[in-house]
XYZ file of C-alpha atoms in Angstrom:
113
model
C 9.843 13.956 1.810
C 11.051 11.038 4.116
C 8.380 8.695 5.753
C 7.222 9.888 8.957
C 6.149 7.255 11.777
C 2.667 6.132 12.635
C 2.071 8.621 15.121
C 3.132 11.875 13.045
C 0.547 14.298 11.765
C -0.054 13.407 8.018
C 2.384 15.695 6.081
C 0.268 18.603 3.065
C -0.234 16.564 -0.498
C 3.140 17.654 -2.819
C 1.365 16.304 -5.876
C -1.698 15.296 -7.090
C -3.358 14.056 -10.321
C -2.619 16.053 -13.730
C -5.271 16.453 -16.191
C -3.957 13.100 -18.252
C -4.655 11.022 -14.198
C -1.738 10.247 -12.092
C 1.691 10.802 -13.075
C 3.956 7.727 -12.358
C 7.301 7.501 -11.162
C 7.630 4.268 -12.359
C 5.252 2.220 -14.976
C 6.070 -1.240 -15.222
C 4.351 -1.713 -18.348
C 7.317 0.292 -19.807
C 9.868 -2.158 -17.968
C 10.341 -5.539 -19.215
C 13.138 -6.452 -16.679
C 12.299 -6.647 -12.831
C 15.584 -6.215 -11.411
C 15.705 -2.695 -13.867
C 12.226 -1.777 -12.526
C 13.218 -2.022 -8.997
C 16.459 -0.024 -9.537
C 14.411 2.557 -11.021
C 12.262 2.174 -8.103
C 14.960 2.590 -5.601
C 16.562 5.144 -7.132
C 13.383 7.358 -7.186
C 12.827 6.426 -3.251
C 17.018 7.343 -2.480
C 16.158 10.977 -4.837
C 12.365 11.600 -2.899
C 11.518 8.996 -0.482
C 8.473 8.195 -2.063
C 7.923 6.611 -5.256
C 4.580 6.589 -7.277
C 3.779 2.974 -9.564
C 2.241 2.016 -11.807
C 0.751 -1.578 -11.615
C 1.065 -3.376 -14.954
C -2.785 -4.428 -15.215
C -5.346 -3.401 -17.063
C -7.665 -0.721 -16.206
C -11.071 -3.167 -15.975
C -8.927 -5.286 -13.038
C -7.732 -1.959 -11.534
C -11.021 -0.646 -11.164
C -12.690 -4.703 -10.377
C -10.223 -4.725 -7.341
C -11.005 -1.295 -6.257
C -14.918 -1.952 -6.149
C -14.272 -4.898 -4.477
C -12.585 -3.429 -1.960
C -15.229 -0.373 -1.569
C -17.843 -3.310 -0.991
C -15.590 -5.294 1.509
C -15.646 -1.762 2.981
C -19.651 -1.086 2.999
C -20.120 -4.135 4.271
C -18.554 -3.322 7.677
C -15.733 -6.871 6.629
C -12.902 -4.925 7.924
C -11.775 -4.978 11.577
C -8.397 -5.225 13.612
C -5.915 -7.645 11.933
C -5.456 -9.615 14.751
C -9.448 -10.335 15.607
C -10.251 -13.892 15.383
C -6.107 -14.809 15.522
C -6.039 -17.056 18.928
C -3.551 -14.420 19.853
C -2.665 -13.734 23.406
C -2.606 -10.238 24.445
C 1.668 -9.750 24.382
C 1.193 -11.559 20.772
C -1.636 -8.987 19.602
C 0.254 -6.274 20.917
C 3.759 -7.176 19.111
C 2.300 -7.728 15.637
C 0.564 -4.737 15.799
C 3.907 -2.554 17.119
C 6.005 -4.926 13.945
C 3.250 -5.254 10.670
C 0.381 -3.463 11.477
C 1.112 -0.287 12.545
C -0.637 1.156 10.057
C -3.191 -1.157 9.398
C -6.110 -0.022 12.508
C -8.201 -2.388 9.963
C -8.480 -4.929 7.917
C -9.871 -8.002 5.775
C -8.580 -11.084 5.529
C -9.407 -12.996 2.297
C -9.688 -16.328 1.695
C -7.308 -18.284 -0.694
C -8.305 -18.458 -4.020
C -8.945 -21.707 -5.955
C-alpha cells in the first residue's frame, strides 16, 4: 500500500509477526555494503511502499532503547515538539505542517557526552 497523509484513517494491518518475530524486508546485518542495503531498501518501497528493517544491533540495545522510551513515556516527558522552542506562532505552525506532522508528541534528548 502507498502512504496515506496525516489526516487519513489508519489503513487494516497486511502483516504481522510470524511465529519466528517479525519478518524483515531488509536486515542489515546480512548487508555489508550501505549503498546495496539502501537499493534493496528502495526497491522493496518502489514494489510495496513500505519496507520493514531490520536495525543491525543487538537485541539487549533494542530492547534498552525501547524501555527507555516506555519510561520517557510514563513519565508524562513527551509533549508538542515545538514547546519550549521561542517559536512564534506562524513558526510553530510551519514546522508542524513540514516535520512534525506526525509527531502530536515528543521528547527532546539531550546530547550525549
Amino acid at each position: 500500500r502507498r502512504q496515506r497523509g496525516p489526516s487519513a484513517p489508519p489503513g487494516r494491518i497486511l502483516q504481522g509477526p510470524g511465529a519466528n518475530g517479525n519478518d524483515f524486508d531488509v536486515r542489515m546485518s546480512e548487508v555489508r555494503d550501505r549503498k546495496v542495503a539502501a537499493i534493496r531498501v528502495v526497491e522493496v518501497l518502489k514494489r510495496r511502499g513500505v519496507c520493514t528493517v531490520e536495525a543491525n544491533a543487538p537485541c539487549n540495545v533494542l530492547m534498552s532503547a525501547f524501555e527507555e522510551g516506555e519510561g520517557l513515556w510514563r513519565s508524562g516527558a513527551f509533549a508538542p515538539p515545538m514547546q519550549d522552542m521561542e517559536a512564534s506562532p506562524l513558526e510553530e505552525e510551519l514546522w508542524k505542517r513540514i516535520l512534525y506532522q506526525d509527531e502530536p508528541e515528543a521528547s527532546w534528548l539531550p546530547g550525549g557526552g
